[in-house]
Amino acid sequence: MNLSFFDQFMSPSLLGIPLVLISMLFPTLLFPSPNNRWISNRYSTIQLWFLNLTTKQLLTPLNKKGHKWALILTSLMTFLLTINLLGLLPYTFTPTTQLSMNMALAFPLWLATLLTGLRNQPSASLGHLLPEGTPTPLIPALILIETTSLLIRPLALGVRLTANLTAGHLLIQLISTATTTLLPIMPMVSILTVIILLLLTILEVAVAMIQAYVFVLLLSLYLQENI
Amino acid sequence: MLSRLVLRAAPAALRALPPPPLPVGVLHATRQLHTTQQSLAPLPPLPEKGGEVRHGLIPEEFFQFLYPKTGVTGPYMLGTGLVLYLLSKEIYVINHETVAAACILSVIIYGVKRFGADVAAFADKLNEEKMAKALEVKNEAISSLQAAIDEEKKEQWRVEGRTYLFDAKRNNVAMLLEANYRERLMMVYNEVKKRLDYQVAMQTLKRQKEQDHMIQWVEKNVVQSITPQQQKESIAKCIMDLKALSKGAHAAL
């Protein structure tokens, strides 16, 4: 089986057939589609409640025009959440550890918010480049800095998600390797390492959920500025 | 669990297949696979509980399936043997992922055991609230109608007592009329008496006036008819009477 640390990050393929598409589409199978029952089973009820909660949370700060983004933001959130959480299971491939996929998600969405702002309210969206109340000599420097920070946003979004998940997965791999190697040599240290691994796993579960939420939250913030 | 999915999905899948070009009799035979009705409404009710699973993973049907041949410990022996086979033949290699798997699985199992019941109760509560809101509408309609029925009954009871009310009112009115009639009768009597008294007083006055007038006339005539000689004779007679009387009085004393 996997002997190297980086095999988990390789795009899976079976007999030369790339399976990455299946691994990206698989999480949708886990969610029941809402059926035409008034009172449905517990799973559907909880799913509906959760989707309502996240939609309300994400869309309350947005004005009415921003509500057009409801579907894509909520579905993106669910997608990332499921993929991140499923990636914690052993021997699974996590698509969000690939920079290509995260950039493919972040860059078009960020660009969409930017272009929306530039098209509908160009002066206001350019005005975001200069915070209020800056002293006059600092204005040129600050404009450059703000432009850089604007242009680096998609990169930050993508890399943040990738780095967090990759780092987490790698840490889990390393510490479990340490545990396995230490087990015949120094069992007590091995047990200590297992405790560390347990804590790390809990952290990784939290990180998986938080990173998904942060990704979508930042996109909604960029949208708020520009819509 | 997947087997159950397949079994449940089988009728729908068979329905989705194109109908085979077979004689009618064979079609009736294949309808045995239809476990539900063919129409969409009314929806069949949801089962109360999900499928029974043992140890959270393996459906109960598997244990029941193996029970006749291998008894109660059969599936466990099968599981243990399978795991040992995989491990000993190194079909499943123990590496660092095993430790990671153990950790994540223990976290998941702890989470499910600790929060499972709460989440289920929460889901049930959401459904209950939804139903309670609808039932509330129904119950409120029922209670308002019940109140209307009670009001109606009270009004009907009031109607029964209405006859007594009307009798009392009728008596009241009759009494008023009677009193009014008597009052007017009294007034008429008084008025008539006043007029008659007036007539009587007039007559009395007239007679008195006639009497007075006649007395005056008589006196006047008498005084006129008294001649001076008669006057002198009467005065002399009076003096003689007085003398006689005085003599009598002196004698009495």
Short mmCIF file of C-alpha atoms in Angstrom, two decimals:
data_model
loop_
_atom_site.label_atom_id
_atom_site.label_comp_id
_atom_site.label_asym_id
_atom_site.label_seq_id
_atom_site.Cartn_x
_atom_site.Cartn_y
_atom_site.Cartn_z
CA MET A 1 0.00 0.00 0.00
CA ASN A 2 1.10 3.60 0.48
CA LEU A 3 4.67 3.72 1.57
CA SER A 4 5.50 7.32 0.89
CA PHE A 5 4.05 10.35 2.50
CA PHE A 6 2.95 11.98 -0.68
CA ASP A 7 1.02 9.14 -2.24
CA GLN A 8 -2.13 10.44 -0.61
CA PHE A 9 -1.80 13.65 -2.58
CA MET A 10 -1.46 11.98 -5.93
CA SER A 11 -4.45 12.15 -8.19
CA PRO A 12 -5.94 8.66 -8.08
CA SER A 13 -6.14 6.59 -11.21
CA LEU A 14 -7.13 3.00 -11.86
CA LEU A 15 -5.53 1.29 -14.81
CA GLY A 16 -4.85 4.66 -16.32
CA ILE A 17 -8.40 5.96 -15.84
CA PRO A 18 -8.34 9.12 -13.76
CA LEU A 19 -10.68 8.81 -10.81
CA VAL A 20 -10.40 12.37 -9.62
CA LEU A 21 -13.74 13.29 -11.15
CA ILE A 22 -15.47 10.50 -9.26
CA SER A 23 -13.78 11.54 -6.06
CA MET A 24 -15.01 15.10 -6.57
CA LEU A 25 -18.55 14.06 -7.39
CA PHE A 26 -18.89 11.35 -4.77
CA PRO A 27 -19.85 13.69 -1.87
CA THR A 28 -23.06 14.60 -3.65
CA LEU A 29 -24.22 11.02 -3.23
CA LEU A 30 -24.16 11.46 0.51
CA PHE A 31 -26.86 14.10 0.56
CA PRO A 32 -30.47 13.04 0.06
CA SER A 33 -32.35 15.22 -2.34
CA PRO A 34 -35.29 16.95 -0.68
CA ASN A 35 -38.34 14.83 -1.36
CA ASN A 36 -41.91 15.96 -1.57
CA ARG A 37 -42.79 14.97 1.95
CA TRP A 38 -43.89 17.53 4.47
CA ILE A 39 -42.30 15.71 7.39
CA SER A 40 -39.30 13.73 6.17
CA ASN A 41 -36.78 11.54 7.90
CA ARG A 42 -34.23 12.83 10.40
CA TYR A 43 -31.40 13.06 7.91
CA SER A 44 -33.33 15.21 5.46
CA THR A 45 -34.63 17.40 8.27
CA ILE A 46 -31.15 17.99 9.65
CA GLN A 47 -29.77 18.64 6.19
CA LEU A 48 -32.49 21.16 5.48
CA TRP A 49 -31.97 22.83 8.83
CA PHE A 50 -28.22 23.03 8.26
CA LEU A 51 -28.60 24.48 4.77
CA ASN A 52 -31.06 27.06 6.06
CA LEU A 53 -28.67 27.99 8.84
CA THR A 54 -25.66 28.46 6.58
CA THR A 55 -27.64 30.31 3.92
CA LYS A 56 -29.05 32.70 6.48
CA GLN A 57 -25.62 33.18 8.01
CA LEU A 58 -23.92 33.90 4.72
CA LEU A 59 -26.56 36.02 3.08
CA THR A 60 -27.76 38.28 5.89
CA PRO A 61 -25.03 40.89 5.32
CA LEU A 62 -25.65 40.96 1.58
CA ASN A 63 -28.16 43.19 -0.10
CA LYS A 64 -30.88 41.89 -2.38
CA LYS A 65 -28.71 41.74 -5.47
CA GLY A 66 -26.23 39.57 -3.62
CA HIS A 67 -28.87 36.98 -2.93
CA LYS A 68 -28.41 35.76 -6.48
CA TRP A 69 -25.21 34.19 -5.20
CA ALA A 70 -27.04 32.11 -2.61
CA LEU A 71 -26.98 28.85 -4.51
CA ILE A 72 -23.37 28.93 -5.51
CA LEU A 73 -22.12 30.00 -2.09
CA THR A 74 -24.14 27.44 -0.17
CA SER A 75 -23.32 24.61 -2.54
CA LEU A 76 -19.64 25.58 -2.47
CA MET A 77 -19.73 25.51 1.31
CA THR A 78 -21.34 22.08 1.41
CA PHE A 79 -18.95 20.77 -1.23
CA LEU A 80 -15.83 21.93 0.57
CA LEU A 81 -17.10 20.81 3.96
CA THR A 82 -17.86 17.31 2.77
CA ILE A 83 -14.64 16.90 0.83
CA ASN A 84 -12.55 18.13 3.74
CA LEU A 85 -14.26 15.88 6.25
CA LEU A 86 -14.17 12.83 4.02
CA GLY A 87 -10.48 13.40 3.43
CA LEU A 88 -9.77 12.64 7.07
CA LEU A 89 -10.76 9.03 6.57
CA PRO A 90 -7.84 6.70 5.86
CA TYR A 91 -6.77 5.94 2.32
CA THR A 92 -8.95 8.69 0.87
CA PHE A 93 -7.93 11.25 -1.65
CA THR A 94 -8.83 14.84 -0.79
CA PRO A 95 -9.33 16.95 -3.91
CA THR A 96 -8.93 20.15 -1.91
CA THR A 97 -5.30 19.31 -1.22
CA GLN A 98 -4.62 20.01 -4.87
CA LEU A 99 -3.72 23.61 -5.54
CA SER A 100 -5.14 23.30 -9.03
CA MET A 101 -8.64 22.62 -7.79
CA ASN A 102 -8.59 25.33 -5.14
CA MET A 103 -7.29 27.92 -7.54
CA ALA A 104 -9.92 26.81 -10.03
CA LEU A 105 -12.54 27.51 -7.38
CA ALA A 106 -11.09 30.70 -5.96
CA PHE A 107 -9.91 32.58 -9.02
CA PRO A 108 -13.12 32.67 -11.11
CA LEU A 109 -15.31 33.45 -8.13
CA TRP A 110 -13.04 36.25 -6.92
CA LEU A 111 -12.81 37.62 -10.45
CA ALA A 112 -16.60 37.52 -10.69
CA THR A 113 -16.93 39.65 -7.57
CA LEU A 114 -14.32 42.10 -8.82
CA LEU A 115 -15.90 42.46 -12.25
CA THR A 116 -19.37 42.85 -10.72
CA GLY A 117 -18.05 45.69 -8.61
CA LEU A 118 -16.21 47.35 -11.46
CA ARG A 119 -19.21 47.08 -13.73
CA ASN A 120 -22.00 48.22 -11.43
CA GLN A 121 -20.28 50.72 -9.18
CA PRO A 122 -16.81 51.43 -10.61
CA SER A 123 -15.92 54.46 -8.54
CA ALA A 124 -17.03 52.87 -5.27
CA SER A 125 -15.15 49.67 -5.92
CA LEU A 126 -12.04 51.59 -6.87
CA GLY A 127 -12.57 53.69 -3.78
CA HIS A 128 -12.02 50.60 -1.67
CA LEU A 129 -8.38 50.87 -2.60
CA LEU A 130 -7.94 53.82 -0.25
CA PRO A 131 -9.05 53.48 3.36
CA GLU A 132 -10.65 56.51 4.95
CA GLY A 133 -8.65 58.96 6.91
CA THR A 134 -5.20 58.28 5.53
CA PRO A 135 -2.74 61.14 5.71
CA THR A 136 -2.10 62.72 2.31
CA PRO A 137 1.61 61.85 1.85
CA LEU A 138 0.85 58.19 2.31
CA ILE A 139 -1.79 57.99 -0.43
CA PRO A 140 0.37 56.73 -3.36
CA ALA A 141 2.04 54.07 -1.27
CA LEU A 142 -1.24 52.96 0.21
CA ILE A 143 -2.90 52.67 -3.20
CA LEU A 144 -0.11 50.37 -4.35
CA ILE A 145 -0.37 48.30 -1.20
CA GLU A 146 -4.13 47.98 -1.43
CA THR A 147 -3.94 47.02 -5.11
CA THR A 148 -1.42 44.32 -4.27
CA SER A 149 -3.66 43.07 -1.51
CA LEU A 150 -6.60 43.02 -3.89
CA LEU A 151 -4.77 41.11 -6.58
CA ILE A 152 -3.34 38.61 -4.14
CA ARG A 153 -6.78 37.63 -2.83
CA PRO A 154 -7.45 34.69 -5.16
CA LEU A 155 -3.99 33.35 -4.51
CA ALA A 156 -4.56 33.69 -0.78
CA LEU A 157 -7.91 31.96 -0.94
CA GLY A 158 -6.62 29.01 -2.88
CA VAL A 159 -3.35 28.62 -1.09
CA ARG A 160 -4.92 28.99 2.33
CA LEU A 161 -7.22 26.06 1.76
CA THR A 162 -4.56 23.93 0.12
CA ALA A 163 -1.91 24.66 2.69
CA ASN A 164 -4.15 24.04 5.68
CA LEU A 165 -5.39 20.73 4.45
CA THR A 166 -2.13 19.49 3.06
CA ALA A 167 -0.29 20.45 6.21
CA GLY A 168 -2.88 18.75 8.36
CA HIS A 169 -2.80 15.56 6.35
CA LEU A 170 0.96 15.49 6.29
CA LEU A 171 1.14 16.00 10.03
CA ILE A 172 -1.24 13.14 10.58
CA GLN A 173 0.87 10.94 8.33
CA LEU A 174 4.10 11.91 10.05
CA ILE A 175 2.90 11.47 13.58
CA SER A 176 1.24 8.15 12.81
CA THR A 177 4.49 7.02 11.16
CA ALA A 178 6.30 8.04 14.31
CA THR A 179 3.82 6.06 16.37
CA THR A 180 4.21 2.98 14.23
CA THR A 181 7.98 3.19 14.26
CA LEU A 182 8.23 3.81 18.00
CA LEU A 183 5.81 1.07 18.96
CA PRO A 184 8.34 -1.79 19.11
CA ILE A 185 11.12 0.45 20.49
CA MET A 186 9.60 2.72 23.16
CA PRO A 187 5.94 1.86 23.70
CA MET A 188 5.30 4.62 26.24
CA VAL A 189 6.53 7.32 23.89
CA SER A 190 4.43 5.68 21.24
CA ILE A 191 1.36 5.99 23.43
CA LEU A 192 2.19 9.64 24.07
CA THR A 193 2.41 10.14 20.34
CA VAL A 194 -0.94 8.45 19.92
CA ILE A 195 -2.45 10.95 22.34
CA ILE A 196 -0.93 13.75 20.31
CA LEU A 197 -2.37 12.14 17.21
CA LEU A 198 -5.83 12.02 18.75
CA LEU A 199 -5.69 15.69 19.59
CA LEU A 200 -4.39 16.46 16.14
CA THR A 201 -7.23 14.52 14.58
CA ILE A 202 -9.77 16.53 16.52
CA LEU A 203 -7.96 19.67 15.41
CA GLU A 204 -8.04 18.51 11.83
CA VAL A 205 -11.78 17.91 11.99
CA ALA A 206 -12.21 21.45 13.25
CA VAL A 207 -9.81 22.84 10.65
CA ALA A 208 -11.64 21.04 7.87
CA MET A 209 -14.92 22.67 8.83
CA ILE A 210 -13.41 26.07 9.52
CA GLN A 211 -11.45 26.24 6.29
CA ALA A 212 -14.53 25.51 4.23
CA TYR A 213 -16.46 28.17 6.09
CA VAL A 214 -13.65 30.72 5.81
CA PHE A 215 -13.34 30.20 2.08
CA VAL A 216 -16.99 30.89 1.48
CA LEU A 217 -17.13 33.67 4.06
CA LEU A 218 -14.29 35.55 2.42
CA LEU A 219 -15.94 35.22 -0.96
CA SER A 220 -19.15 36.61 0.48
CA LEU A 221 -17.18 39.48 2.02
CA TYR A 222 -15.58 40.30 -1.30
CA LEU A 223 -19.03 40.18 -2.79
CA GLN A 224 -20.39 42.51 -0.14
CA GLU A 225 -17.78 45.10 -0.99
CA ASN A 226 -18.50 44.99 -4.66
CA ILE A 227 -22.18 44.37 -5.24
CA MET B 1 -27.10 -1.53 3.91
CA LEU B 2 -26.24 -1.42 0.26
CA SER B 3 -28.16 -4.66 -0.19
CA ARG B 4 -31.18 -3.02 1.32
CA LEU B 5 -30.74 -0.09 -1.05
CA VAL B 6 -30.62 -2.47 -3.97
CA LEU B 7 -33.70 -4.33 -2.80
CA ARG B 8 -35.61 -1.13 -2.37
CA ALA B 9 -34.41 0.29 -5.65
CA ALA B 10 -35.15 -2.88 -7.58
CA PRO B 11 -38.84 -2.15 -8.32
CA ALA B 12 -38.05 1.38 -9.49
CA ALA B 13 -35.18 0.14 -11.62
CA LEU B 14 -37.33 -2.57 -13.13
CA ARG B 15 -40.01 -0.02 -13.83
CA ALA B 16 -37.44 2.22 -15.51
CA LEU B 17 -36.42 -0.58 -17.89
CA PRO B 18 -38.15 -0.58 -21.26
CA PRO B 19 -41.12 -2.96 -21.24
CA PRO B 20 -40.04 -6.28 -22.73
CA PRO B 21 -42.00 -7.49 -25.75
CA LEU B 22 -43.63 -10.40 -23.91
CA PRO B 23 -47.15 -11.77 -23.88
CA VAL B 24 -49.53 -10.36 -21.29
CA GLY B 25 -49.44 -13.40 -19.02
CA VAL B 26 -45.71 -13.06 -18.38
CA LEU B 27 -46.12 -9.36 -17.55
CA HIS B 28 -48.57 -10.26 -14.79
CA ALA B 29 -46.05 -12.71 -13.39
CA THR B 30 -43.32 -10.06 -13.21
CA ARG B 31 -45.62 -7.74 -11.29
CA GLN B 32 -44.77 -9.79 -8.22
CA LEU B 33 -41.67 -7.65 -7.87
CA HIS B 34 -43.74 -4.52 -7.39
CA THR B 35 -43.81 -3.97 -3.66
CA THR B 36 -45.41 -0.53 -3.66
CA GLN B 37 -48.36 1.01 -5.43
CA GLN B 38 -47.74 2.44 -8.83
CA SER B 39 -49.21 5.89 -8.23
CA LEU B 40 -47.46 8.71 -6.45
CA ALA B 41 -50.27 9.92 -4.23
CA PRO B 42 -51.02 9.34 -1.41
CA LEU B 43 -47.39 8.90 -0.44
CA PRO B 44 -46.70 5.72 1.46
CA PRO B 45 -45.82 6.53 5.06
CA LEU B 46 -42.19 6.67 6.13
CA PRO B 47 -41.10 3.72 8.23
CA GLU B 48 -40.83 4.60 11.89
CA LYS B 49 -37.29 3.31 12.41
CA GLY B 50 -34.42 2.80 10.04
CA GLY B 51 -33.02 -0.60 9.29
CA GLU B 52 -31.65 -2.47 12.29
CA VAL B 53 -27.87 -2.51 12.33
CA ARG B 54 -25.51 -4.23 14.68
CA HIS B 55 -22.33 -2.43 15.72
CA GLY B 56 -23.44 0.51 13.61
CA LEU B 57 -22.32 -1.05 10.36
CA ILE B 58 -23.67 -4.52 9.66
CA PRO B 59 -27.36 -4.99 8.99
CA GLU B 60 -29.33 -7.37 11.16
CA GLU B 61 -30.44 -9.29 8.10
CA PHE B 62 -26.91 -10.56 7.66
CA PHE B 63 -26.93 -12.15 11.10
CA GLN B 64 -30.37 -13.61 10.48
CA PHE B 65 -29.14 -14.92 7.15
CA LEU B 66 -26.24 -16.79 8.75
CA TYR B 67 -28.11 -17.89 11.86
CA PRO B 68 -29.63 -21.15 10.52
CA LYS B 69 -26.27 -22.52 9.42
CA THR B 70 -23.81 -21.12 11.93
CA GLY B 71 -25.75 -19.97 14.96
CA VAL B 72 -25.13 -16.82 16.92
CA THR B 73 -21.32 -16.72 16.71
CA GLY B 74 -21.20 -17.43 12.99
CA PRO B 75 -20.88 -13.86 11.66
CA TYR B 76 -18.29 -12.99 14.31
CA MET B 77 -16.18 -16.00 13.38
CA LEU B 78 -16.50 -14.99 9.77
CA GLY B 79 -15.41 -11.45 10.58
CA THR B 80 -12.46 -12.50 12.70
CA GLY B 81 -11.32 -15.03 10.14
CA LEU B 82 -11.59 -12.47 7.37
CA VAL B 83 -9.56 -9.88 9.28
CA LEU B 84 -6.88 -12.41 10.23
CA TYR B 85 -6.69 -13.63 6.64
CA LEU B 86 -6.24 -10.11 5.33
CA LEU B 87 -3.59 -9.35 7.93
CA SER B 88 -1.64 -12.56 7.70
CA LYS B 89 -1.50 -12.62 3.93
CA GLU B 90 -0.56 -8.93 3.97
CA ILE B 91 -3.43 -8.16 1.69
CA TYR B 92 -4.00 -5.33 4.15
CA VAL B 93 -0.62 -3.92 5.15
CA ILE B 94 -0.28 -2.30 8.56
CA ASN B 95 1.37 1.02 8.00
CA HIS B 96 1.07 4.52 9.35
CA GLU B 97 -2.40 4.87 7.87
CA THR B 98 -3.63 2.16 10.22
CA VAL B 99 -2.81 4.28 13.23
CA ALA B 100 -4.37 7.32 11.60
CA ALA B 101 -7.43 5.22 10.76
CA ALA B 102 -7.71 4.05 14.35
CA CYS B 103 -7.56 7.63 15.59
CA ILE B 104 -10.13 9.06 13.21
CA LEU B 105 -12.46 6.12 13.72
CA SER B 106 -12.27 6.47 17.48
CA VAL B 107 -13.02 10.19 17.16
CA ILE B 108 -15.99 9.45 14.90
CA ILE B 109 -17.36 6.69 17.15
CA TYR B 110 -16.98 8.89 20.22
CA GLY B 111 -18.78 11.70 18.44
CA VAL B 112 -21.64 9.48 17.33
CA LYS B 113 -22.07 7.86 20.72
CA ARG B 114 -21.96 11.12 22.58
CA PHE B 115 -24.00 13.36 20.30
CA GLY B 116 -26.08 10.88 18.35
CA ALA B 117 -29.11 10.86 20.60
CA ASP B 118 -29.06 14.64 20.93
CA VAL B 119 -28.98 15.17 17.19
CA ALA B 120 -31.82 12.68 16.71
CA ALA B 121 -33.86 14.42 19.40
CA PHE B 122 -33.15 17.76 17.73
CA ALA B 123 -34.34 16.47 14.36
CA ASP B 124 -37.46 15.06 16.00
CA LYS B 125 -38.03 18.36 17.73
CA LEU B 126 -37.84 20.22 14.41
CA ASN B 127 -40.42 17.90 12.91
CA GLU B 128 -42.58 18.11 16.00
CA GLU B 129 -42.54 21.89 15.89
CA LYS B 130 -43.58 21.82 12.26
CA MET B 131 -46.47 19.49 13.05
CA ALA B 132 -47.41 21.41 16.16
CA LYS B 133 -47.75 24.61 14.16
CA ALA B 134 -50.16 22.95 11.77
CA LEU B 135 -52.04 21.23 14.59
CA GLU B 136 -52.23 24.58 16.34
CA VAL B 137 -54.17 26.01 13.44
CA LYS B 138 -56.53 23.04 13.51
CA ASN B 139 -56.97 23.12 17.28
CA GLU B 140 -57.57 26.83 17.29
CA ALA B 141 -60.24 26.44 14.64
CA ILE B 142 -61.85 23.67 16.67
CA SER B 143 -61.77 25.67 19.91
CA SER B 144 -63.16 28.79 18.28
CA LEU B 145 -65.97 26.74 16.76
CA GLN B 146 -66.60 25.11 20.14
CA ALA B 147 -66.82 28.55 21.73
CA ALA B 148 -69.27 29.57 19.03
CA ILE B 149 -71.36 26.47 19.79
CA ASP B 150 -71.41 27.31 23.49
CA GLU B 151 -72.43 30.88 22.75
CA GLU B 152 -75.20 29.59 20.52
CA LYS B 153 -76.46 27.25 23.24
CA LYS B 154 -76.47 30.11 25.70
CA GLU B 155 -78.46 32.21 23.30
CA GLN B 156 -80.95 29.41 22.88
CA TRP B 157 -81.35 29.17 26.65
CA ARG B 158 -81.85 32.90 26.74
CA VAL B 159 -84.55 32.58 24.12
CA GLU B 160 -86.45 30.18 26.37
CA GLY B 161 -86.48 32.68 29.14
CA ARG B 162 -87.62 35.35 26.77
CA THR B 163 -91.31 34.47 27.29
CA TYR B 164 -91.07 35.33 30.97
CA LEU B 165 -89.36 38.54 30.08
CA PHE B 166 -92.12 39.44 27.68
CA ASP B 167 -94.80 38.58 30.22
CA ALA B 168 -93.19 40.81 32.75
CA LYS B 169 -92.89 43.56 30.21
CA ARG B 170 -96.46 43.11 29.19
CA ASN B 171 -97.58 43.37 32.80
CA ASN B 172 -95.49 46.42 33.23
CA VAL B 173 -97.01 48.07 30.22
CA ALA B 174 -100.51 47.14 31.30
CA MET B 175 -99.87 48.62 34.69
CA LEU B 176 -98.60 51.77 33.16
CA LEU B 177 -101.61 52.04 30.94
CA GLU B 178 -103.92 51.40 33.87
CA ALA B 179 -102.19 54.01 35.97
CA ASN B 180 -102.35 56.47 33.15
CA TYR B 181 -106.01 55.76 32.61
CA ARG B 182 -106.83 56.25 36.24
CA GLU B 183 -104.85 59.42 36.35
CA ARG B 184 -106.74 60.83 33.45
CA LEU B 185 -110.01 59.69 34.96
CA MET B 186 -109.09 61.53 38.11
CA MET B 187 -108.25 64.57 36.10
CA VAL B 188 -111.56 64.45 34.31
CA TYR B 189 -113.39 64.08 37.60
CA ASN B 190 -111.52 67.02 39.04
CA GLU B 191 -112.20 69.20 36.08
CA VAL B 192 -115.89 68.36 36.07
CA LYS B 193 -116.07 68.99 39.80
CA LYS B 194 -114.36 72.29 39.33
CA ARG B 195 -116.87 73.35 36.79
CA LEU B 196 -119.80 72.15 38.85
CA ASP B 197 -118.41 73.86 41.94
CA TYR B 198 -118.12 76.96 39.92
CA GLN B 199 -121.73 76.76 38.91
CA VAL B 200 -122.77 76.05 42.50
CA ALA B 201 -120.72 78.92 43.76
CA MET B 202 -122.21 81.14 41.13
CA GLN B 203 -125.71 80.16 42.14
CA THR B 204 -124.94 80.60 45.83
CA LEU B 205 -123.45 83.94 45.17
CA LYS B 206 -126.38 84.96 43.05
CA ARG B 207 -128.88 83.92 45.72
CA GLN B 208 -126.93 85.63 48.40
CA LYS B 209 -126.74 88.74 46.38
CA GLU B 210 -130.46 88.55 45.73
CA GLN B 211 -131.07 87.97 49.41
CA ASP B 212 -128.88 90.85 50.42
CA HIS B 213 -130.42 93.01 47.86
CA MET B 214 -133.91 92.06 48.96
CA ILE B 215 -133.06 92.64 52.64
CA GLN B 216 -131.63 95.96 51.78
CA TRP B 217 -134.65 96.83 49.75
CA VAL B 218 -136.95 95.66 52.49
CA GLU B 219 -135.01 97.61 55.08
CA LYS B 220 -134.95 100.62 52.92
CA ASN B 221 -138.64 100.41 52.38
CA VAL B 222 -139.31 99.80 56.03
CA VAL B 223 -137.11 102.66 57.08
CA GLN B 224 -138.82 104.79 54.50
CA SER B 225 -142.21 103.69 55.69
CA ILE B 226 -141.51 104.59 59.24
CA THR B 227 -143.34 107.90 59.66
CA PRO B 228 -142.12 110.33 62.30
CA GLN B 229 -145.17 109.66 64.43
CA GLN B 230 -144.53 105.99 64.51
CA GLN B 231 -140.98 106.77 65.41
CA LYS B 232 -142.05 108.82 68.36
CA GLU B 233 -144.49 106.19 69.55
CA SER B 234 -141.91 103.43 69.34
CA ILE B 235 -139.34 105.49 71.22
CA ALA B 236 -141.87 106.22 74.00
CA LYS B 237 -142.69 102.54 74.16
CA CYS B 238 -139.07 101.65 74.42
CA ILE B 239 -138.58 104.13 77.28
CA MET B 240 -141.53 102.67 79.13
CA ASP B 241 -140.16 99.17 78.61
CA LEU B 242 -136.84 100.24 79.90
CA LYS B 243 -138.37 101.76 82.98
CA ALA B 244 -140.28 98.65 83.63
CA LEU B 245 -137.20 96.55 83.17
CA SER B 246 -135.16 98.71 85.42
CA LYS B 247 -137.78 98.41 88.04
CA GLY B 248 -137.78 94.72 87.69
CA ALA B 249 -133.95 94.66 87.96
CA HIS B 250 -133.95 96.76 91.06
CA ALA B 251 -136.44 94.46 92.50
CA ALA B 252 -134.35 91.42 91.72
CA LEU B 253 -131.31 92.90 93.41
#
